[in-house]
Amino acid sequence: MDDSRVQWSDLPPEILPIIGKSLETYIDVLRFRSVCRSWRASLPPFNIVSSLLPLDLPSPIFTADHLTDALLIRRVIYRLSPLDHQHSSDSASSSSFAAEGWLAKVESTKLGTMRFLHPLSTRYVKYDNEVFRKEVNLLDFRIYEVAKSYTLGYINGALVPRITKVVMFPDCPWIDVKYCTIVAVYAGGKLGFAKHGDYKWTLIDDRNFHYDDVIVYKGQFYAVDRWGTIFWIDSSMRLVQFSPPLCGFGNQKHFVESDDELYVVDRFLDKEPLLWNADIFHIHWLNNLIEDSPPKVIDFKVHRLDQEWGRWVEVRNLGNQSFVLGNDCCFSVSAPKFEGVKGSCIYFTHAPRSTLGYNTHYFELKYKRIAKASIHDNEPIFGPPPIWLNLEATQYEEHASDNLHVSAC
């Protein structure tokens, strides 16, 4: 039987494109093209088949400086883990490889250019310490895509204000993003969409301006309002009620997909955020920051939608899973894959739209208890990767090529 085996590099050339085009993530396409010369030649680069972001769009928010054009910016969250936990035991940085894995959020800005961000915030991270190597070979790490997030920014580098959530579909390397639809929650709860070439955003609902989150779940757009009612957005961009109201009394609802199930996390604050007219401004936390301090989280409740019976089920135990509520996306992780990360917890920041620091906490669902997450003790997942700890959090750029090497500026 051994004689019938064929080396990967000796597979028939006509099979390679079939294998390659079944890949759905940038990192998998990159890995495929890095196997050998024949594999590289069988598949076009990721950015040839899927146009590079940023993608030009109209801005959904009118600003005083009259910036009306926005850019759709993709951010990808990866889990990185070393191939060999012991290979660096004799080096000065051996402790940095102790964790099974950590998260890295990467933003693609233009051809060959990427930037790291803190996984739970929108802050860029600069690595100018000697600990950070000038070149990192990503072939030394196992890399898995965990989640994607999107945001809207201006050409001058500023982010479009009052953007709560942005999603895109289809999101596939083999579909040009110019043919995709972008849906966003913005301006305090408006739900709208736009496509490449549109002159303005179109409201999906012109009566209810109280939406909290939007997600792509099983190939469809879904939105949830502040009463916990889930709506399906059909192909005509019309809303179809998908669930009864949750009737949760929390201040903000978040979608999380975990093990193909759809959850809604209800965030409870110690005081109601001060809002101006939602048609004009949404200052979820900024007004409180000026007058006093932003509201703090005091509780969470998790509900799963039983789609067969059309009812809500409160979830009191997530098992080995933990939920991560970031500024621009929410996702689930398997706690055993990250040293120091607790299962059945919700990781979050107190000011969900703040960019003023990491301020990461976790909520233990079983004990209804909130604790501050320490990067050094029980939070290697949410800081910069351990080899880059204790470094200043400011902007930097890195250049990545198709051979999986990363050079830091």
Short mmCIF file of N, CA and C in Angstrom, two decimals, residues 157-244:
data_model
loop_
_atom_site.label_atom_id
_atom_site.label_comp_id
_atom_site.label_asym_id
_atom_site.label_seq_id
_atom_site.Cartn_x
_atom_site.Cartn_y
_atom_site.Cartn_z
N GLY A 157 -6.98 58.38 7.51
CA GLY A 157 -6.63 57.48 8.60
C GLY A 157 -7.59 57.49 9.76
N ALA A 158 -8.46 58.49 9.84
CA ALA A 158 -9.44 58.56 10.94
C ALA A 158 -10.56 57.56 10.71
N LEU A 159 -11.14 57.08 11.80
CA LEU A 159 -12.27 56.16 11.71
C LEU A 159 -13.57 56.95 11.61
N VAL A 160 -14.52 56.41 10.87
CA VAL A 160 -15.84 57.03 10.80
C VAL A 160 -16.48 56.93 12.18
N PRO A 161 -16.97 58.02 12.75
CA PRO A 161 -17.52 57.98 14.11
C PRO A 161 -18.89 57.32 14.15
N ARG A 162 -19.27 56.88 15.35
CA ARG A 162 -20.59 56.35 15.66
C ARG A 162 -20.95 55.13 14.80
N ILE A 163 -19.94 54.31 14.56
CA ILE A 163 -20.16 53.03 13.87
C ILE A 163 -20.14 51.93 14.93
N THR A 164 -21.24 51.21 15.05
CA THR A 164 -21.34 50.15 16.05
C THR A 164 -20.83 48.81 15.52
N LYS A 165 -21.24 48.45 14.31
CA LYS A 165 -20.89 47.14 13.76
C LYS A 165 -20.97 47.19 12.25
N VAL A 166 -20.04 46.50 11.59
CA VAL A 166 -20.03 46.39 10.13
C VAL A 166 -19.79 44.93 9.77
N VAL A 167 -20.59 44.39 8.84
CA VAL A 167 -20.37 43.03 8.34
C VAL A 167 -20.49 43.04 6.83
N MET A 168 -19.92 42.01 6.20
CA MET A 168 -19.94 41.91 4.75
C MET A 168 -20.26 40.48 4.34
N PHE A 169 -21.02 40.35 3.24
CA PHE A 169 -21.31 39.03 2.68
C PHE A 169 -21.58 39.18 1.17
N PRO A 170 -21.10 38.22 0.36
CA PRO A 170 -20.23 37.10 0.69
C PRO A 170 -18.84 37.58 1.12
N ASP A 171 -18.17 36.76 1.90
CA ASP A 171 -16.82 37.07 2.36
C ASP A 171 -15.94 35.86 2.04
N CYS A 172 -15.46 35.82 0.83
CA CYS A 172 -14.74 34.65 0.32
C CYS A 172 -13.62 35.12 -0.59
N PRO A 173 -12.45 34.47 -0.56
CA PRO A 173 -11.33 34.91 -1.39
C PRO A 173 -11.60 34.80 -2.89
N TRP A 174 -12.63 34.03 -3.27
CA TRP A 174 -12.87 33.83 -4.70
C TRP A 174 -14.00 34.69 -5.24
N ILE A 175 -14.49 35.60 -4.40
CA ILE A 175 -15.54 36.53 -4.83
C ILE A 175 -15.02 37.94 -4.66
N ASP A 176 -15.06 38.72 -5.72
CA ASP A 176 -14.59 40.10 -5.66
C ASP A 176 -15.46 40.88 -4.69
N VAL A 177 -14.81 41.61 -3.76
CA VAL A 177 -15.57 42.35 -2.75
C VAL A 177 -16.45 43.42 -3.37
N LYS A 178 -16.20 43.79 -4.61
CA LYS A 178 -17.06 44.78 -5.27
C LYS A 178 -18.46 44.25 -5.51
N TYR A 179 -18.62 42.93 -5.41
CA TYR A 179 -19.93 42.33 -5.61
C TYR A 179 -20.57 41.91 -4.28
N CYS A 180 -20.03 42.41 -3.19
CA CYS A 180 -20.55 42.05 -1.87
C CYS A 180 -21.42 43.17 -1.31
N THR A 181 -22.21 42.83 -0.31
CA THR A 181 -23.08 43.78 0.37
C THR A 181 -22.54 44.04 1.76
N ILE A 182 -22.50 45.30 2.15
CA ILE A 182 -22.03 45.69 3.47
C ILE A 182 -23.21 46.20 4.28
N VAL A 183 -23.41 45.64 5.45
CA VAL A 183 -24.49 46.05 6.36
C VAL A 183 -23.86 46.61 7.62
N ALA A 184 -24.43 47.69 8.15
CA ALA A 184 -23.86 48.32 9.33
C ALA A 184 -24.93 48.81 10.28
N VAL A 185 -24.58 48.83 11.56
CA VAL A 185 -25.36 49.51 12.59
C VAL A 185 -24.60 50.78 12.92
N TYR A 186 -25.25 51.93 12.83
CA TYR A 186 -24.53 53.19 12.99
C TYR A 186 -25.48 54.26 13.53
N ALA A 187 -24.90 55.39 13.93
CA ALA A 187 -25.66 56.57 14.38
C ALA A 187 -26.65 56.25 15.47
N GLY A 188 -26.24 55.41 16.43
CA GLY A 188 -27.08 55.16 17.58
C GLY A 188 -28.10 54.07 17.41
N GLY A 189 -28.09 53.33 16.32
CA GLY A 189 -29.01 52.22 16.17
C GLY A 189 -29.65 52.09 14.82
N LYS A 190 -29.22 52.91 13.84
CA LYS A 190 -29.75 52.75 12.48
C LYS A 190 -29.16 51.50 11.84
N LEU A 191 -29.95 50.87 10.98
CA LEU A 191 -29.52 49.68 10.26
C LEU A 191 -29.58 49.98 8.78
N GLY A 192 -28.43 49.95 8.11
CA GLY A 192 -28.39 50.29 6.69
C GLY A 192 -27.42 49.42 5.93
N PHE A 193 -27.44 49.56 4.59
CA PHE A 193 -26.53 48.77 3.77
C PHE A 193 -26.02 49.62 2.61
N ALA A 194 -24.92 49.17 2.03
CA ALA A 194 -24.34 49.83 0.86
C ALA A 194 -23.53 48.81 0.08
N LYS A 195 -23.33 49.10 -1.21
CA LYS A 195 -22.49 48.29 -2.07
C LYS A 195 -21.50 49.20 -2.77
N HIS A 196 -20.46 48.58 -3.31
CA HIS A 196 -19.45 49.35 -4.03
C HIS A 196 -20.11 50.13 -5.17
N GLY A 197 -19.83 51.42 -5.23
CA GLY A 197 -20.39 52.26 -6.27
C GLY A 197 -21.64 53.01 -5.85
N ASP A 198 -22.22 52.66 -4.67
CA ASP A 198 -23.39 53.39 -4.20
C ASP A 198 -22.99 54.82 -3.80
N TYR A 199 -23.94 55.74 -3.97
CA TYR A 199 -23.68 57.13 -3.60
C TYR A 199 -24.09 57.42 -2.16
N LYS A 200 -24.92 56.55 -1.59
CA LYS A 200 -25.33 56.74 -0.21
C LYS A 200 -25.77 55.41 0.37
N TRP A 201 -25.86 55.38 1.69
CA TRP A 201 -26.35 54.20 2.38
C TRP A 201 -27.88 54.19 2.34
N THR A 202 -28.44 52.99 2.30
CA THR A 202 -29.89 52.81 2.28
C THR A 202 -30.34 52.21 3.60
N LEU A 203 -31.31 52.82 4.25
CA LEU A 203 -31.84 52.28 5.49
C LEU A 203 -32.64 51.01 5.21
N ILE A 204 -32.36 49.99 5.99
CA ILE A 204 -33.15 48.75 5.89
C ILE A 204 -34.46 48.91 6.65
N ASP A 205 -34.41 49.67 7.74
CA ASP A 205 -35.60 49.97 8.53
C ASP A 205 -35.61 51.47 8.79
N ASP A 206 -36.60 52.16 8.26
CA ASP A 206 -36.65 53.62 8.42
C ASP A 206 -37.56 54.05 9.57
N ARG A 207 -37.96 53.09 10.42
CA ARG A 207 -38.80 53.43 11.57
C ARG A 207 -38.15 53.08 12.90
N ASN A 208 -37.50 51.93 12.97
CA ASN A 208 -36.84 51.49 14.20
C ASN A 208 -35.36 51.83 14.14
N PHE A 209 -34.90 52.75 14.99
CA PHE A 209 -33.50 53.13 15.04
C PHE A 209 -32.87 52.63 16.34
N HIS A 210 -33.20 51.38 16.70
CA HIS A 210 -32.74 50.84 17.97
C HIS A 210 -32.11 49.46 17.79
N TYR A 211 -31.29 49.33 16.77
CA TYR A 211 -30.59 48.06 16.56
C TYR A 211 -29.26 48.08 17.29
N ASP A 212 -28.89 46.92 17.83
CA ASP A 212 -27.66 46.81 18.60
C ASP A 212 -26.55 46.07 17.87
N ASP A 213 -26.90 45.07 17.07
CA ASP A 213 -25.86 44.24 16.46
C ASP A 213 -26.37 43.63 15.17
N VAL A 214 -25.43 43.22 14.32
CA VAL A 214 -25.72 42.53 13.08
C VAL A 214 -24.65 41.48 12.88
N ILE A 215 -25.04 40.35 12.26
CA ILE A 215 -24.11 39.24 12.08
C ILE A 215 -24.43 38.54 10.77
N VAL A 216 -23.43 37.85 10.22
CA VAL A 216 -23.65 36.92 9.12
C VAL A 216 -23.64 35.52 9.73
N TYR A 217 -24.78 34.85 9.68
CA TYR A 217 -24.93 33.55 10.30
C TYR A 217 -25.49 32.58 9.27
N LYS A 218 -24.73 31.53 8.97
CA LYS A 218 -25.11 30.53 7.99
C LYS A 218 -25.49 31.15 6.65
N GLY A 219 -24.68 32.13 6.23
CA GLY A 219 -24.84 32.72 4.92
C GLY A 219 -25.95 33.74 4.80
N GLN A 220 -26.46 34.24 5.94
CA GLN A 220 -27.54 35.23 5.91
C GLN A 220 -27.22 36.35 6.90
N PHE A 221 -27.74 37.54 6.60
CA PHE A 221 -27.64 38.65 7.55
C PHE A 221 -28.74 38.52 8.60
N TYR A 222 -28.36 38.74 9.86
CA TYR A 222 -29.33 38.81 10.95
C TYR A 222 -29.02 40.06 11.78
N ALA A 223 -30.07 40.69 12.30
CA ALA A 223 -29.93 41.86 13.15
C ALA A 223 -30.73 41.64 14.42
N VAL A 224 -30.27 42.25 15.52
CA VAL A 224 -30.99 42.18 16.79
C VAL A 224 -31.20 43.60 17.30
N ASP A 225 -32.42 43.87 17.77
CA ASP A 225 -32.68 45.21 18.32
C ASP A 225 -32.52 45.18 19.84
N ARG A 226 -32.78 46.31 20.46
CA ARG A 226 -32.51 46.44 21.89
C ARG A 226 -33.50 45.71 22.77
N TRP A 227 -34.56 45.18 22.19
CA TRP A 227 -35.51 44.36 22.93
C TRP A 227 -35.23 42.87 22.73
N GLY A 228 -34.16 42.58 21.99
CA GLY A 228 -33.77 41.19 21.80
C GLY A 228 -34.53 40.46 20.71
N THR A 229 -35.20 41.19 19.83
CA THR A 229 -35.87 40.57 18.69
C THR A 229 -34.88 40.41 17.55
N ILE A 230 -34.77 39.19 17.02
CA ILE A 230 -33.87 38.92 15.91
C ILE A 230 -34.65 39.00 14.60
N PHE A 231 -34.05 39.66 13.62
CA PHE A 231 -34.64 39.78 12.29
C PHE A 231 -33.68 39.18 11.27
N TRP A 232 -34.24 38.46 10.34
CA TRP A 232 -33.50 37.97 9.18
C TRP A 232 -33.64 38.99 8.07
N ILE A 233 -32.54 39.29 7.39
CA ILE A 233 -32.54 40.23 6.26
C ILE A 233 -32.53 39.42 4.99
N ASP A 234 -33.61 39.46 4.22
CA ASP A 234 -33.70 38.62 3.03
C ASP A 234 -32.93 39.21 1.86
N SER A 235 -32.99 38.53 0.72
CA SER A 235 -32.20 38.94 -0.45
C SER A 235 -32.62 40.29 -1.00
N SER A 236 -33.83 40.74 -0.66
CA SER A 236 -34.31 42.06 -1.09
C SER A 236 -33.98 43.14 -0.07
N MET A 237 -33.18 42.77 0.94
CA MET A 237 -32.78 43.67 2.03
C MET A 237 -33.99 44.15 2.81
N ARG A 238 -34.94 43.25 3.02
CA ARG A 238 -36.09 43.53 3.86
C ARG A 238 -36.01 42.68 5.12
N LEU A 239 -36.58 43.19 6.21
CA LEU A 239 -36.53 42.52 7.50
C LEU A 239 -37.68 41.53 7.65
N VAL A 240 -37.33 40.35 8.14
CA VAL A 240 -38.32 39.32 8.45
C VAL A 240 -38.07 38.90 9.90
N GLN A 241 -39.09 39.04 10.76
CA GLN A 241 -38.89 38.70 12.16
C GLN A 241 -38.58 37.21 12.29
N PHE A 242 -37.50 36.93 13.02
CA PHE A 242 -37.00 35.56 13.13
C PHE A 242 -37.22 34.97 14.52
N SER A 243 -37.39 35.84 15.52
CA SER A 243 -37.54 35.35 16.89
C SER A 243 -38.51 36.24 17.65
N PRO A 244 -39.05 35.73 18.75
CA PRO A 244 -39.83 36.60 19.63
C PRO A 244 -38.88 37.54 20.37
#
